[in-house]
PDB file of C-alpha atoms and ligand atoms in Angstrom:
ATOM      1  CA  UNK A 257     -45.826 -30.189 -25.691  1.00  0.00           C
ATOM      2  CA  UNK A 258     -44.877 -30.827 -29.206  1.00  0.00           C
ATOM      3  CA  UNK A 259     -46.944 -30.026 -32.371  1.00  0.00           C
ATOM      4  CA  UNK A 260     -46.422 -33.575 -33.808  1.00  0.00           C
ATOM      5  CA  UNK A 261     -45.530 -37.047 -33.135  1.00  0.00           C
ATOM      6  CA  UNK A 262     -43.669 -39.131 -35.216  1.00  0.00           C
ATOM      7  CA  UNK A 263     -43.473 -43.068 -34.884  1.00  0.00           C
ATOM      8  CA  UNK A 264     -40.238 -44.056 -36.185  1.00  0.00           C
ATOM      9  CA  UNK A 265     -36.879 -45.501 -35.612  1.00  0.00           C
ATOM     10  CA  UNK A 266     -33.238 -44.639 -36.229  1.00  0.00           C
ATOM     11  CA  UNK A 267     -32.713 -47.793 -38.874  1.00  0.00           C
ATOM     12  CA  UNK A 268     -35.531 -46.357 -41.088  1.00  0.00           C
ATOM     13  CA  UNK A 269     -35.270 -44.258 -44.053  1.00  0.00           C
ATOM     14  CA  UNK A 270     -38.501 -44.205 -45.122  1.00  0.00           C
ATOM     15  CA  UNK A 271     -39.186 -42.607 -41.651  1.00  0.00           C
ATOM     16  CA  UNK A 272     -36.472 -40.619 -42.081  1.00  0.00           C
ATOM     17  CA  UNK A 273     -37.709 -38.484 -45.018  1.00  0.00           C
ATOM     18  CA  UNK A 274     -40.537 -37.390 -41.901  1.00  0.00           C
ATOM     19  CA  UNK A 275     -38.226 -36.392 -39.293  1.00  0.00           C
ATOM     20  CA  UNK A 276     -36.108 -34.764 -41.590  1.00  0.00           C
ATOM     21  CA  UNK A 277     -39.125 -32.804 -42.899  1.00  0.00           C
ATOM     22  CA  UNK A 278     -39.799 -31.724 -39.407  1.00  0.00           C
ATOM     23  CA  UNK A 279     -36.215 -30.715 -38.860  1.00  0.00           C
ATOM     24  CA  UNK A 280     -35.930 -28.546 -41.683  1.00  0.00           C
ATOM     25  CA  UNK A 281     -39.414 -26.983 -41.475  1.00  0.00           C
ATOM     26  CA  UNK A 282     -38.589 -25.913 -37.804  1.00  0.00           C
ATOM     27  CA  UNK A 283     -42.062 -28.041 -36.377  1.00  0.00           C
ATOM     28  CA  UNK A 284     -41.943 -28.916 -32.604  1.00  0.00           C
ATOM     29  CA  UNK A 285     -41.828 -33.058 -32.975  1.00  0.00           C
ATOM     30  CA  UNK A 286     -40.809 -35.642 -30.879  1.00  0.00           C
ATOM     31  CA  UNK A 287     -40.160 -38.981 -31.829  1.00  0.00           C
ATOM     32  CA  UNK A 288     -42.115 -41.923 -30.780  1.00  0.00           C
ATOM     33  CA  UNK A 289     -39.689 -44.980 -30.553  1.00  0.00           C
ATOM     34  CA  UNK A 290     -41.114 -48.110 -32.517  1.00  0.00           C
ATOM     35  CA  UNK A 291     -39.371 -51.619 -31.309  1.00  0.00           C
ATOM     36  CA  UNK A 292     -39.132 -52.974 -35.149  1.00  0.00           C
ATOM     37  CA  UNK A 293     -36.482 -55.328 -34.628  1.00  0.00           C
ATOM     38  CA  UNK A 294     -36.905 -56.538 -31.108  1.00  0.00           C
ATOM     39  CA  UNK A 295     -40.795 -56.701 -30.804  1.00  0.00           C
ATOM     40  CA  UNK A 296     -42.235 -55.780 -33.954  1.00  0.00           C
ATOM     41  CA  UNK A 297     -44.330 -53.970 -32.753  1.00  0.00           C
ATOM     42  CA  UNK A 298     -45.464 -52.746 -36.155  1.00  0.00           C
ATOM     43  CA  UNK A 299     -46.869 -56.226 -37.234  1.00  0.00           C
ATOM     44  CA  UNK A 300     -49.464 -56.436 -33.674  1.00  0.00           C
ATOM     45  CA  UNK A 301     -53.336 -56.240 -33.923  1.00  0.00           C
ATOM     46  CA  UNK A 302     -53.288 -53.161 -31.754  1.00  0.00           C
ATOM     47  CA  UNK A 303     -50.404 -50.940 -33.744  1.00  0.00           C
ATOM     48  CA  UNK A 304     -52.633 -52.295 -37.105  1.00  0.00           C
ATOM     49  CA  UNK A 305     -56.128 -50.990 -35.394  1.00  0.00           C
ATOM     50  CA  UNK A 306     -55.171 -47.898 -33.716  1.00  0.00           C
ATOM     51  CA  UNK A 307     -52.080 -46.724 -35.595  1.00  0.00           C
ATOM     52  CA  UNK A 308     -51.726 -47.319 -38.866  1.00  0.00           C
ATOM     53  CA  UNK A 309     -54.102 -50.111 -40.595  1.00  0.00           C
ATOM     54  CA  UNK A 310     -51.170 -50.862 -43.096  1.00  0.00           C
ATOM     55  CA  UNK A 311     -48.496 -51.931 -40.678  1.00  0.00           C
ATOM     56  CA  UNK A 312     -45.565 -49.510 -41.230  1.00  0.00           C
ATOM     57  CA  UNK A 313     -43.605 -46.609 -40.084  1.00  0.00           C
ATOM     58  CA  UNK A 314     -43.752 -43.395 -39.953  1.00  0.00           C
ATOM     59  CA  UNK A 315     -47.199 -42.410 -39.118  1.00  0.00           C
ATOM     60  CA  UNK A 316     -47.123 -38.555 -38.033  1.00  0.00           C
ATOM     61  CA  UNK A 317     -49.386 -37.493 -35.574  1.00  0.00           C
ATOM     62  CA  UNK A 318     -50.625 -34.277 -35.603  1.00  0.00           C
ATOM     63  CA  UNK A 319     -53.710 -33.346 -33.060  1.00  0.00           C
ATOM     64  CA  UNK A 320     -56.306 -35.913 -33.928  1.00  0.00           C
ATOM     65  CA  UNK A 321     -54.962 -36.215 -37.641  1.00  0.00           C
ATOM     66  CA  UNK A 322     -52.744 -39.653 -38.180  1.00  0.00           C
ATOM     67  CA  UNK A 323     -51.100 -39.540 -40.968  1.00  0.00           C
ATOM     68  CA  UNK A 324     -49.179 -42.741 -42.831  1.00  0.00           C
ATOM     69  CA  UNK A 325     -46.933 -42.896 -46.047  1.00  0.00           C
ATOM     70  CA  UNK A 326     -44.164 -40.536 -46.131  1.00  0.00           C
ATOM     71  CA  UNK A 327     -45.237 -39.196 -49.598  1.00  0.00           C
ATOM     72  CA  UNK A 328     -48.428 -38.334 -48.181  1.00  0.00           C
ATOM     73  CA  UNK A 329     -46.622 -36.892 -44.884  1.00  0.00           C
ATOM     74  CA  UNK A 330     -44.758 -34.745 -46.982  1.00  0.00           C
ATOM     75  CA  UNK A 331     -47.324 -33.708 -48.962  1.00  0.00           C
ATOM     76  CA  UNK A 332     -49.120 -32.642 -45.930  1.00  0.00           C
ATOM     77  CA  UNK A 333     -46.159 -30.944 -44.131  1.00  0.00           C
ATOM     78  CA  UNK A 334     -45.091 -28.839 -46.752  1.00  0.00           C
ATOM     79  CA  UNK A 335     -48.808 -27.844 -47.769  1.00  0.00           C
ATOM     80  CA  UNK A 336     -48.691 -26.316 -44.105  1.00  0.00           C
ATOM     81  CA  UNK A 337     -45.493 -24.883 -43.428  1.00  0.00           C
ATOM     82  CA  UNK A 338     -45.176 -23.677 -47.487  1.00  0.00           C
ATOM     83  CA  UNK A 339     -41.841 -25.059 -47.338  1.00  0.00           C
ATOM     84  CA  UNK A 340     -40.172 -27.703 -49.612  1.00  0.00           C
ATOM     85  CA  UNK A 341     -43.375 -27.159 -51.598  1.00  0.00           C
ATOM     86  CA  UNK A 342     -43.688 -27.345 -55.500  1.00  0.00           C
ATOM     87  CA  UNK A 343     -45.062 -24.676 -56.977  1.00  0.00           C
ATOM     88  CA  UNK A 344     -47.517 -25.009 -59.645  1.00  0.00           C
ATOM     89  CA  UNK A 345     -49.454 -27.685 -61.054  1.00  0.00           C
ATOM     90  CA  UNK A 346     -46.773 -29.058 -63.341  1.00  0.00           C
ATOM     91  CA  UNK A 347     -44.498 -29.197 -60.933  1.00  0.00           C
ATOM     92  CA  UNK A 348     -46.759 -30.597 -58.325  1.00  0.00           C
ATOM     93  CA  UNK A 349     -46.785 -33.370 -60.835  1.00  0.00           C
ATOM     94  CA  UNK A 350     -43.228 -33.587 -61.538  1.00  0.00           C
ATOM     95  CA  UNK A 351     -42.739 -34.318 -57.808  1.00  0.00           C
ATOM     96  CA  UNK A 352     -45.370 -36.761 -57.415  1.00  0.00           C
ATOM     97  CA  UNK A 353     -43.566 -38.481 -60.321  1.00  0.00           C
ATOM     98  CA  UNK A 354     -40.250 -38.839 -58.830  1.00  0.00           C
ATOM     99  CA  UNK A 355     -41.492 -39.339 -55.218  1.00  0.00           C
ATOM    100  CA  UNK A 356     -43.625 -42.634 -56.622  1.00  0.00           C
ATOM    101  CA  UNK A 357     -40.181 -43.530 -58.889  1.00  0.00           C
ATOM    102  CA  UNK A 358     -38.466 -43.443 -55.157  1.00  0.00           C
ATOM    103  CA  UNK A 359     -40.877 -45.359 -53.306  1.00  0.00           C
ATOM    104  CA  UNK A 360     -41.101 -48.077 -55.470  1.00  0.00           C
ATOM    105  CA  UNK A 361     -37.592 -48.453 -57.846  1.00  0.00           C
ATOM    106  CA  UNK A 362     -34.971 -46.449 -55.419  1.00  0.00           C
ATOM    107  CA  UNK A 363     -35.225 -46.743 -51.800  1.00  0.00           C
ATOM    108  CA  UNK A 364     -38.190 -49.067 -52.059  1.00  0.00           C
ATOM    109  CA  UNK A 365     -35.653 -51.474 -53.526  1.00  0.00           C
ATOM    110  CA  UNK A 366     -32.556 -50.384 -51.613  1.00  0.00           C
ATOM    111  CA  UNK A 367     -34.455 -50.212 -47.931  1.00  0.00           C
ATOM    112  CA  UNK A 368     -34.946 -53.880 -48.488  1.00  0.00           C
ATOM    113  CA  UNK A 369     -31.900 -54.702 -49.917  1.00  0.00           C
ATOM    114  CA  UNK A 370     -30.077 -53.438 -46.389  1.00  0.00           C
ATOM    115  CA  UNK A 371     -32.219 -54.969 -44.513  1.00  0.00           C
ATOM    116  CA  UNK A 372     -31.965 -58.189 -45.645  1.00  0.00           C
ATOM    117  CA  UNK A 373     -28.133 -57.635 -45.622  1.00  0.00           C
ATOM    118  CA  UNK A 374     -27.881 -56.504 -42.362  1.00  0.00           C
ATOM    119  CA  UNK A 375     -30.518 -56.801 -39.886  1.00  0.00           C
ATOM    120  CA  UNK A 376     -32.831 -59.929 -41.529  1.00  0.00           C
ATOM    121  CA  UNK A 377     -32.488 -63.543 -39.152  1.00  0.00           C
ATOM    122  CA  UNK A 378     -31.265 -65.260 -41.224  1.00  0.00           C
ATOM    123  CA  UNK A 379     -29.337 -63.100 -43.890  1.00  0.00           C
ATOM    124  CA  UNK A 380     -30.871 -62.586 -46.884  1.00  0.00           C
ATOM    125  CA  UNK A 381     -30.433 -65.368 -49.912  1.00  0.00           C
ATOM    126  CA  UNK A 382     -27.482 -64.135 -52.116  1.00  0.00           C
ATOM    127  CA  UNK A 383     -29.394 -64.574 -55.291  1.00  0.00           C
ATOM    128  CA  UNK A 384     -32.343 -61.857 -53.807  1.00  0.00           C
ATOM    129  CA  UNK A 385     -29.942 -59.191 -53.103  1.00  0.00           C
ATOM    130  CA  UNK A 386     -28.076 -59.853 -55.912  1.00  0.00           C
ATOM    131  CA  UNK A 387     -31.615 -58.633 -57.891  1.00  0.00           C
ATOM    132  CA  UNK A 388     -32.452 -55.852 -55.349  1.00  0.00           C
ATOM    133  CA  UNK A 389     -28.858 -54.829 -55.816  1.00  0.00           C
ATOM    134  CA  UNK A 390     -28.983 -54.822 -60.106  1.00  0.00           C
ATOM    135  CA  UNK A 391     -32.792 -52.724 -59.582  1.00  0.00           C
ATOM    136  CA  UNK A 392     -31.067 -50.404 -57.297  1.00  0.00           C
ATOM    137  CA  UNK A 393     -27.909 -49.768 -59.504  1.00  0.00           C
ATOM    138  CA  UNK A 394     -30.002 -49.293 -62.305  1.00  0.00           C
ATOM    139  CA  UNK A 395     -32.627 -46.157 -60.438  1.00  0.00           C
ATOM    140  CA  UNK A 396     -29.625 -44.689 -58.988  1.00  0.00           C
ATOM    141  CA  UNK A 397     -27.930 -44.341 -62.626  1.00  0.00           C
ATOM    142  CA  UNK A 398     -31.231 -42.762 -63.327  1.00  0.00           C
ATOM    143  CA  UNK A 399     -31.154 -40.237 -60.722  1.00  0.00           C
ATOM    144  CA  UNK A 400     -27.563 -39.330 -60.985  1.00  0.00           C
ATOM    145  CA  UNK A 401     -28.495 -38.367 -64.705  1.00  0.00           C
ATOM    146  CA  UNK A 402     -31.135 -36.246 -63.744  1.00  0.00           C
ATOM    147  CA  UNK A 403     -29.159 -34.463 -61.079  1.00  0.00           C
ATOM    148  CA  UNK A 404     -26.725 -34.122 -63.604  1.00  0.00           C
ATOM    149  CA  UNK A 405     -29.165 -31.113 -65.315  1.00  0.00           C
ATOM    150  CA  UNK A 406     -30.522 -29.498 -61.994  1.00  0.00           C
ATOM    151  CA  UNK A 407     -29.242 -29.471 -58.529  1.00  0.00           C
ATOM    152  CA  UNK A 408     -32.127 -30.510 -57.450  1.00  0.00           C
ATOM    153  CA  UNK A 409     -34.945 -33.218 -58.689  1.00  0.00           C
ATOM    154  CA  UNK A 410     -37.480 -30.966 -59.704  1.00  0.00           C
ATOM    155  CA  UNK A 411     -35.236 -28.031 -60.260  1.00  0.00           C
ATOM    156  CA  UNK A 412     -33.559 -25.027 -58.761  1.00  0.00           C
ATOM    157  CA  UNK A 413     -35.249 -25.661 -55.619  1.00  0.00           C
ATOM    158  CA  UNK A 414     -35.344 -28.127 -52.747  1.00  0.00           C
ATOM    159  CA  UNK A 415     -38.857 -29.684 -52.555  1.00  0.00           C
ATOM    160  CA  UNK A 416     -40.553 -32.635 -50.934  1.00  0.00           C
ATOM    161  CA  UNK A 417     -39.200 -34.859 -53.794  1.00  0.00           C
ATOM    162  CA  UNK A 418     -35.806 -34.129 -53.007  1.00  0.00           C
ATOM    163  CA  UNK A 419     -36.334 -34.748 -49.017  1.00  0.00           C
ATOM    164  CA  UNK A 420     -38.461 -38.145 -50.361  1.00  0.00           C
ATOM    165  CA  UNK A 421     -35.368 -39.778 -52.516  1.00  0.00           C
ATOM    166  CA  UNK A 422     -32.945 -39.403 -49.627  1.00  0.00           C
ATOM    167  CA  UNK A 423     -34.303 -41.822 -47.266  1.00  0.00           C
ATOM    168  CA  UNK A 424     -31.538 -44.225 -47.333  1.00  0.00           C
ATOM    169  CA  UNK A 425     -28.386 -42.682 -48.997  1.00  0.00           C
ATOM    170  CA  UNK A 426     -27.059 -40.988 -45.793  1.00  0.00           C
ATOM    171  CA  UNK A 427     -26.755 -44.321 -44.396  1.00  0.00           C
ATOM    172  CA  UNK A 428     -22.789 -45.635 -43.616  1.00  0.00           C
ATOM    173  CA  UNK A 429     -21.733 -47.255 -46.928  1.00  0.00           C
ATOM    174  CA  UNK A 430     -20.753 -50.374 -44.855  1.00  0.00           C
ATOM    175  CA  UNK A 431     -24.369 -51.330 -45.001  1.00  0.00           C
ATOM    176  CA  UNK A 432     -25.029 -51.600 -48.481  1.00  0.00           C
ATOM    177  CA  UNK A 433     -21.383 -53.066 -49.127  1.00  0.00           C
ATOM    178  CA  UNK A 434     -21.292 -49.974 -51.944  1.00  0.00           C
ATOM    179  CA  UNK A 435     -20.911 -46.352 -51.704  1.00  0.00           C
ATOM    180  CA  UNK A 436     -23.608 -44.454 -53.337  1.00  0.00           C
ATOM    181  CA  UNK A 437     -22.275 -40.998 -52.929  1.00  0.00           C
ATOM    182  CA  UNK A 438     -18.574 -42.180 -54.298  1.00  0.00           C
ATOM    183  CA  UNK A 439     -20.157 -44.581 -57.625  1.00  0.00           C
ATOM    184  CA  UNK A 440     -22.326 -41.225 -58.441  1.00  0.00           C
ATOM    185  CA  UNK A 441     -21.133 -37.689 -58.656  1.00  0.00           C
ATOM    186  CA  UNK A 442     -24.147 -36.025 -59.544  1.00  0.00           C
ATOM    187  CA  UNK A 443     -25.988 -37.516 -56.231  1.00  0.00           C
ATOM    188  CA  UNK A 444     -23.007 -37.304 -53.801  1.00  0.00           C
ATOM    189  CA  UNK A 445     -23.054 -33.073 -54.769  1.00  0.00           C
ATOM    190  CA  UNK A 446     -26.927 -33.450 -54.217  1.00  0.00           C
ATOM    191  CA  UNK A 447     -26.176 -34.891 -50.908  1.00  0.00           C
ATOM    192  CA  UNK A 448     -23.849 -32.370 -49.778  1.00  0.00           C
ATOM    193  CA  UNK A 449     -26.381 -29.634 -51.030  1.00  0.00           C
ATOM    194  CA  UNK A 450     -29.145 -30.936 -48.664  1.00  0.00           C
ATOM    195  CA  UNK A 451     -26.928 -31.346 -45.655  1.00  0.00           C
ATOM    196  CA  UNK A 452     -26.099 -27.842 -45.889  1.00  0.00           C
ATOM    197  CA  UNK A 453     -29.380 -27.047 -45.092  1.00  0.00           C
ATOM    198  CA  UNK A 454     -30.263 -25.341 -41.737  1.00  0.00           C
ATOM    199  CA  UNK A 455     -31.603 -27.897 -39.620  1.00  0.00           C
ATOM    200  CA  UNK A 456     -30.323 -31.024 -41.457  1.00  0.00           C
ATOM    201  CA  UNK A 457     -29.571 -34.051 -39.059  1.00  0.00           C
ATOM    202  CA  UNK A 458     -28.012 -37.778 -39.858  1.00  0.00           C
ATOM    203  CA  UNK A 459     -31.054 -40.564 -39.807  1.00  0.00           C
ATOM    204  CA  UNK A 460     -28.900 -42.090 -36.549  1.00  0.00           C
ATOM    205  CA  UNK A 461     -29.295 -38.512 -35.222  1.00  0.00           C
ATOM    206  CA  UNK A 462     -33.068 -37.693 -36.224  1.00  0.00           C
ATOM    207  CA  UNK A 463     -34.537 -40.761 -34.454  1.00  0.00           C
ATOM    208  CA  UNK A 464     -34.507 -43.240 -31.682  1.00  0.00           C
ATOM    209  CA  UNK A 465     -33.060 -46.839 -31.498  1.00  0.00           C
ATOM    210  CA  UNK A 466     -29.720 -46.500 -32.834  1.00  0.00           C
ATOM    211  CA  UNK A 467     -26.933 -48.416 -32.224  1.00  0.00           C
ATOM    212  CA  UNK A 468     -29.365 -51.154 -31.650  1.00  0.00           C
ATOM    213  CA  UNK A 469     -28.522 -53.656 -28.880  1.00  0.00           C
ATOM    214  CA  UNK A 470     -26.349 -56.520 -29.792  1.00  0.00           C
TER     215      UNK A 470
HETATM  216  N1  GSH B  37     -44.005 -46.433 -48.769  1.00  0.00           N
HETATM  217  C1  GSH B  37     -43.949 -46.429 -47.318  1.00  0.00           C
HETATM  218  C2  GSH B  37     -42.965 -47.495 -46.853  1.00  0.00           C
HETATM  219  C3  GSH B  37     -42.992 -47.670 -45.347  1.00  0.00           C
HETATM  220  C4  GSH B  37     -42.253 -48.934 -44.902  1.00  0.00           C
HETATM  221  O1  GSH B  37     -42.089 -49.903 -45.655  1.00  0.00           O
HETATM  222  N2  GSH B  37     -41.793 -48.909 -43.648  1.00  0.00           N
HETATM  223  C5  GSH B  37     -41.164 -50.084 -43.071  1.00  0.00           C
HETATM  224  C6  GSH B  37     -40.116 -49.676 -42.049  1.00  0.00           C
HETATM  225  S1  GSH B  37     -38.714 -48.911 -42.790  1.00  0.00           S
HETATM  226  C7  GSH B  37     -42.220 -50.884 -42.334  1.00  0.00           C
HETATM  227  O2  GSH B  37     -42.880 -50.324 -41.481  1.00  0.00           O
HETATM  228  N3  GSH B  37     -42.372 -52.188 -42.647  1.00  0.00           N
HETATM  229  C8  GSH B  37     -43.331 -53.030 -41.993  1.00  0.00           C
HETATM  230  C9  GSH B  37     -42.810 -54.393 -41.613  1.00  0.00           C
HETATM  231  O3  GSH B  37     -41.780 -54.808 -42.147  1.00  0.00           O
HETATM  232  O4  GSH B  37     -43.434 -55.033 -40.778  1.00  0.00           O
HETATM  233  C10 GSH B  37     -43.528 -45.031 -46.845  1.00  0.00           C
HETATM  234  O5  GSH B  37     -42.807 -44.358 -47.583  1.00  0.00           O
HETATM  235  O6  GSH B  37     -43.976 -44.599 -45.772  1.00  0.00           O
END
């Protein structure tokens, strides 16, 4: 029996900053397969009363704890395990920053932006990812720049803020119609830094679903 459940699917980066979590901690976890495309499942009565009140994936599971929002899974995760943690109260607060930054401005903008590319019925409207596109350009130019003085967000270190702002960018660059690792040389060496670490897995990998039936 595993230590923790994870709803999630193979499509989703913000689950993916969960399972990856997992991975790299070394937690016993098993993925528990949510039908977002085919039933969404996500958007029923039931999944909104006895899952997760706000509708989304991931929600870790964890004994009789349920926990939703990957920022707060994190949080959570790496308060246990001592791993990927900040240390100290600045840069607690440092993290928090750029994990809210992500969730909102970077992959909260580029998780969109895919799926109405790729997966929405019908496409998205040209003019709408045109925007998401400009918002998304702009946060990664602001990431890259910060990478440029660290290898990682908050420093030396890997941390929870770091494992947050990847959600989407190990995604196929066919998706997004750009390559985010080749337009930003600070990120792609970021990228290549995390993968290196024992126990990383690709998103398509990590979680259940993928290719998805045509
Ligand atoms: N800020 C949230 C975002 C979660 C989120 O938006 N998840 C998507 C799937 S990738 C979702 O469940 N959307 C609900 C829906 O579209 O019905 C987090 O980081 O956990």
């Amino acid at each position: 029996m595993s230590d923790y459940q994870l709803y999630c699917f193979a499509q989703s980066g913000n689950a993916y900053r969960a399972a990856l979590m997992l991975n790299l901690i070394g937690a016993k976890w098993e993925p528990v397969f949510v039908d977002f495309f085919a039933s969404g499942v996500q958007r029923t009565p039931e999944y909104r009363t006895k899952i997760n009140e706000m509708g989304e994936v991931p929600v870790l599971v964890h004994g009789d704890r349920k926990l939703s929002q990957s920022g707060v899974i994190l949080t959570y995760l790496a308060e246990r395990s001592g791993k990927f943690l900040p240390s100290g109260g600045d840069e607690r607060l440092e993290a928090l920053r750029w994990i809210i930054f992500d969730n909102q401005k970077v992959n909260g903008f580029l998780g969109p932006f895919r799926f109405l590319k790729n997966f929405a019925k019908p496409k998205g409207d040209p003019v709408v990812l045109e925007f998401l596109k400009g918002r998304v350009m702009n946060s990664l130019g602001i990431v890259d720049k910060r990478l440029a003085k660290d290898p990682y967000l908050v420093g030396a270190r890997p941390t929870i803020a770091d494992l947050s702002m990847v959600a989407y960018f190990y995604y196929p660059a066919e998706e997004f119609g750009f390559d985010i690792a080749a337009e930003h040389k600070n990120i792609a060496a970021w990228l290549s830094r995390i993968k290196a670490l024992p126990g990383w897995k690709h998103p398509y990998e990590l979680m259940p679903g993928h290719p998805l039936p045509s």
